[in-house]
Coordinates of C-alpha atoms in Angstrom, one line a residue:
M1 CA 19.5 17.0 10.8
V2 CA 16.9 14.8 12.4
N3 CA 14.0 16.7 10.8
R4 CA 15.9 16.4 7.4
I5 CA 16.2 12.6 7.7
R6 CA 12.5 12.4 8.7
S7 CA 11.4 14.6 5.8
V8 CA 13.5 12.4 3.3
I9 CA 11.8 9.2 4.8
E10 CA 8.4 10.6 4.6
D11 CA 8.8 12.1 1.1
S12 CA 10.4 9.0 -0.4
S13 CA 7.4 6.7 0.5
L14 CA 10.0 4.4 2.0
F15 CA 7.7 2.8 4.5
V16 CA 5.0 2.2 1.9
A17 CA 7.6 0.2 -0.1
L18 CA 8.9 -1.6 3.0
G19 CA 5.3 -2.6 3.7
V20 CA 4.8 -4.1 0.3
W21 CA 8.2 -5.9 0.6
S22 CA 7.1 -7.2 4.0
L23 CA 3.8 -8.6 2.8
V24 CA 5.5 -10.3 -0.2
K25 CA 8.0 -11.9 2.2
L26 CA 5.2 -12.9 4.5
T27 CA 3.7 -14.8 1.7
G28 CA 7.0 -16.6 1.0
V29 CA 7.3 -17.6 4.6
L30 CA 3.8 -18.9 4.9
H31 CA 4.2 -21.0 1.7
S32 CA 7.9 -21.8 2.2
V33 CA 8.9 -20.5 -1.3
D34 CA 11.6 -18.2 -2.5
V35 CA 10.2 -14.7 -3.3
D36 CA 13.4 -12.7 -2.9
N37 CA 13.5 -11.4 -6.5
F38 CA 9.8 -10.5 -6.5
S39 CA 10.0 -8.8 -3.0
I40 CA 12.9 -6.5 -4.2
F41 CA 11.0 -5.8 -7.4
S42 CA 7.8 -4.9 -5.5
F43 CA 9.9 -2.6 -3.2
F44 CA 11.3 -0.6 -6.1
S45 CA 8.2 -0.7 -8.2
T46 CA 6.2 0.8 -5.2
L47 CA 8.8 3.5 -5.0
L48 CA 8.5 4.1 -8.7
V49 CA 4.6 4.4 -8.6
Y50 CA 4.3 6.5 -5.6
S51 CA 7.1 8.9 -6.6
F52 CA 5.4 9.2 -10.1
S53 CA 2.1 9.8 -8.5
I54 CA 3.4 12.7 -6.3
L55 CA 5.3 14.2 -9.2
F56 CA 2.4 13.9 -11.5
S57 CA -0.1 15.3 -9.1
S58 CA 2.3 18.2 -8.3
G59 CA 2.6 18.9 -12.1
R60 CA -1.2 18.7 -12.5
L61 CA -1.7 21.3 -9.8
N62 CA 1.2 23.6 -10.4
G63 CA 2.0 23.1 -14.0
F64 CA 4.4 20.5 -15.3
K65 CA 7.1 23.2 -16.0
S66 CA 7.4 23.6 -12.2
L67 CA 8.9 20.1 -12.1
L68 CA 11.9 21.4 -14.0
S69 CA 13.0 23.3 -10.9
I70 CA 16.1 21.5 -9.5
D71 CA 15.0 21.9 -5.8
K72 CA 11.4 21.1 -6.2
L73 CA 10.4 17.6 -5.1
L74 CA 14.1 16.5 -5.3
V75 CA 13.6 13.5 -3.1
Q76 CA 10.7 12.1 -5.3
K77 CA 12.7 12.8 -8.5
T78 CA 15.8 10.9 -7.2
V79 CA 13.7 8.0 -6.0
F80 CA 11.8 7.9 -9.3
F81 CA 15.0 7.7 -11.5
I82 CA 16.8 5.3 -9.2
S83 CA 13.8 2.9 -9.2
A84 CA 13.4 3.2 -13.0
L85 CA 17.1 2.3 -13.4
V86 CA 16.9 -0.8 -11.0
L87 CA 13.6 -2.3 -12.0
P88 CA 14.6 -3.7 -15.5
F89 CA 17.2 -6.0 -13.9
F90 CA 14.5 -7.8 -12.0
L91 CA 12.0 -7.8 -14.8
L92 CA 14.4 -9.6 -17.0
K93 CA 14.5 -12.5 -14.4
F94 CA 10.7 -13.0 -14.5
S95 CA 8.7 -15.2 -16.8
V96 CA 6.9 -13.8 -19.8
E97 CA 3.6 -14.9 -18.3
L98 CA 4.3 -12.9 -15.1
M99 CA 5.4 -9.8 -17.1
L100 CA 2.2 -10.0 -19.0
M101 CA 0.2 -10.2 -15.7
L102 CA 2.1 -7.1 -14.4
I103 CA 1.1 -4.9 -17.5
P104 CA -2.5 -4.2 -16.4
L105 CA -1.4 -3.6 -12.7
G106 CA 1.3 -1.2 -14.0
V107 CA -1.3 0.6 -16.2
V108 CA -3.8 1.0 -13.4
S109 CA -0.9 2.2 -11.0
F110 CA 0.3 4.8 -13.4
L111 CA -3.2 5.9 -14.3
Y112 CA -4.1 6.4 -10.6
P113 CA -3.2 10.1 -10.5
V114 CA -4.0 10.9 -14.1
E115 CA -7.1 12.8 -15.2
I116 CA -9.6 10.9 -17.3
I117 CA -13.0 11.8 -18.4
S118 CA -16.0 11.0 -16.2
E119 CA -19.6 10.5 -17.1
K120 CA -20.1 14.3 -16.5
K121 CA -17.2 15.1 -19.0
K122 CA -15.2 16.4 -16.1
G123 CA -11.5 15.5 -15.9
I124 CA -10.9 13.5 -12.7
A125 CA -8.1 11.2 -11.6
L126 CA -8.8 7.5 -11.1
R127 CA -8.2 7.7 -7.5
E128 CA -11.0 10.4 -7.3
F129 CA -13.7 8.2 -8.7
P130 CA -16.5 7.4 -6.1
Y131 CA -15.8 4.3 -3.9
V132 CA -12.8 3.3 -6.0
K133 CA -9.6 4.4 -4.3
I134 CA -9.4 2.2 -1.2
F135 CA -10.7 -1.0 -2.9
L136 CA -8.4 -0.4 -5.8
I137 CA -5.5 -0.2 -3.4
G138 CA -6.6 -3.4 -1.4
V139 CA -7.2 -5.5 -4.5
S140 CA -3.8 -4.4 -6.1
W141 CA -1.9 -5.2 -2.9
G142 CA -3.7 -8.5 -2.5
I143 CA -2.7 -9.5 -6.0
V144 CA 0.9 -8.2 -5.8
T145 CA 1.8 -9.5 -2.4
V146 CA 0.1 -12.9 -2.6
V147 CA -1.0 -14.1 -6.1
L148 CA 1.9 -12.9 -8.2
P149 CA 4.9 -14.0 -6.0
L150 CA 3.3 -17.6 -5.7
F151 CA 2.7 -17.6 -9.4
E152 CA 6.3 -16.7 -10.1
S153 CA 7.6 -19.3 -7.7
G154 CA 5.6 -22.0 -9.5
A155 CA 3.1 -22.6 -6.7
D156 CA -0.4 -23.6 -7.6
V157 CA -2.7 -20.5 -7.5
N158 CA -5.9 -22.2 -6.2
L159 CA -8.9 -21.2 -4.1
S160 CA -6.9 -21.2 -1.0
V161 CA -4.4 -18.7 -2.5
L162 CA -7.3 -16.5 -3.7
T163 CA -8.7 -16.6 -0.2
E164 CA -5.4 -15.4 1.3
A165 CA -5.2 -12.7 -1.2
I166 CA -8.7 -11.5 -0.2
V167 CA -7.8 -11.5 3.4
R168 CA -4.5 -9.6 2.7
A169 CA -6.6 -7.1 0.8
M170 CA -8.8 -6.7 3.9
F171 CA -5.7 -5.9 6.0
V172 CA -4.6 -3.3 3.5
V173 CA -8.1 -1.7 3.5
A174 CA -8.1 -1.7 7.3
I175 CA -4.8 0.2 7.4
T176 CA -5.8 2.5 4.6
I177 CA -9.0 3.6 6.2
P178 CA -7.1 6.0 8.6
F179 CA -5.7 7.8 5.7
D180 CA -9.2 8.4 4.5
V181 CA -10.1 9.5 8.0
R182 CA -7.3 12.0 8.0
D183 CA -8.5 13.4 4.7
V184 CA -12.2 13.2 5.4
Y185 CA -12.6 17.0 5.4
S186 CA -10.2 17.7 2.6
D187 CA -11.3 15.0 0.1
S188 CA -13.9 16.0 -2.4
P189 CA -17.4 14.8 -1.3
E190 CA -17.7 13.2 -4.8
M191 CA -15.1 10.6 -3.9
K192 CA -17.4 9.1 -1.4
T193 CA -14.7 7.5 0.7
I194 CA -15.7 5.1 3.5
P195 CA -15.4 7.7 6.3
Q196 CA -17.5 10.1 4.2
R197 CA -20.2 7.5 3.6
L198 CA -20.2 5.7 7.0
G199 CA -18.9 8.4 9.2
V200 CA -15.5 8.3 11.0
V201 CA -16.6 6.1 13.9
K202 CA -18.2 3.4 11.7
A203 CA -15.3 3.5 9.3
K204 CA -13.0 2.7 12.1
I205 CA -15.3 -0.1 13.4
L206 CA -15.1 -1.6 9.8
A207 CA -11.2 -1.5 10.1
Y208 CA -11.4 -3.3 13.5
F209 CA -13.7 -6.0 12.0
L210 CA -11.2 -6.4 9.0
L211 CA -8.3 -6.8 11.4
L212 CA -10.3 -9.4 13.4
I213 CA -10.9 -11.4 10.2
N214 CA -7.2 -11.3 9.6
F215 CA -6.5 -12.8 13.0
A216 CA -9.2 -15.5 12.6
Y217 CA -7.7 -16.4 9.3
Y218 CA -4.2 -17.0 10.7
V219 CA -5.7 -19.0 13.6
F220 CA -7.8 -21.3 11.3
M221 CA -4.8 -21.7 9.0
G222 CA -3.5 -24.2 11.5
Q223 CA 0.1 -23.9 10.5
L224 CA 1.3 -21.3 13.0
G225 CA 2.6 -21.9 16.5
L226 CA 1.2 -20.1 19.6
N227 CA 4.1 -17.7 19.8
S228 CA 3.5 -16.5 16.1
L229 CA -0.3 -16.1 16.8
L230 CA 0.5 -14.1 20.0
L231 CA 2.8 -11.8 18.0
I232 CA 0.2 -11.4 15.3
L233 CA -2.5 -10.5 18.0
I234 CA -0.1 -7.9 19.4
T235 CA 0.6 -6.4 15.9
L236 CA -3.1 -6.3 15.0
F237 CA -3.9 -4.8 18.5
V238 CA -1.3 -2.0 18.0
T239 CA -2.7 -1.5 14.4
S240 CA -6.2 -1.1 15.9
I241 CA -4.8 1.5 18.4
L242 CA -3.3 3.5 15.5
V243 CA -6.7 3.2 13.7
R244 CA -8.5 4.4 16.8
Y245 CA -6.5 7.5 17.2
S246 CA -6.2 8.5 13.6
D247 CA -7.6 12.0 12.8
S248 CA -6.9 15.1 10.7
D249 CA -4.7 16.6 13.4
K250 CA -2.0 13.8 13.5
P251 CA 1.3 14.7 12.1
H252 CA 2.3 13.3 8.6
Y253 CA 4.7 10.7 10.1
Y254 CA 1.9 9.1 12.1
Y255 CA 0.6 7.8 8.8
S256 CA 3.7 7.6 6.5
V257 CA 5.8 5.8 9.2
F258 CA 3.7 4.4 12.0
M259 CA 0.6 3.3 10.1
E260 CA 2.7 2.0 7.2
S261 CA 4.9 0.1 9.6
T262 CA 2.1 -2.3 10.6
S263 CA 2.7 -4.3 7.5
V264 CA 6.4 -4.7 8.5
M265 CA 5.3 -5.7 12.0
L266 CA 2.9 -8.3 10.6
F267 CA 5.7 -9.9 8.6
F268 CA 8.2 -10.1 11.5
S269 CA 5.4 -11.5 13.7
I270 CA 5.5 -14.6 11.7
Y271 CA 9.1 -14.5 10.5
I272 CA 10.4 -14.4 14.1

């Protein structure tokens, strides 16, 4: 029973979605604005995108007819259809301007696992383009968890907000590097991920540096108390430990639960 529950949690990308929800809520707390609708929307849209990516990748590998099997990828199918049903209720609450801003992000998200033609006339997915994957994730999360919720709340999207989005993107890149470390031997060399280019040790050092920038940012913001800063420091320290011990031998839940939970921890560090 425990293994079944763990399998459902891992297969549903639940902690990824909780991570996005947490970072959107973090933005709301830092700016004292209501982001409840957008945080729930981001939660279900993340579930939709990740379940689609898994289903499409499986269909691409095994043939799309294989997806018709009732038992195959049942969790992902269930998550996909529930998310697709829920999302329109939140989209209707957003401004037209925000919906227009969501279109390119949606297109990129759904194209992420889809084959397109490269310069060598070879069909490769967007996430397989050299140097693209991790930065695409970081930038997307920075926009979704900082810029868009503040825009929808009516806050001024100025240079300070863009700086916060860049710092948030750095945090996301830092917690994504361990996933590339895990896949360093299975990813195609043509992807040129950070661990492939820098080596595993230097890639982890880069992650530590990005986490340090995050802590410095919260210190120099000047609006957080000592208790919050201490909790943030503990969270980023725990995150660095998880980065340190990431490798290809760690079980799936090390990444899908523990690593993804660092975003949730960061939110509660400030919310508490």
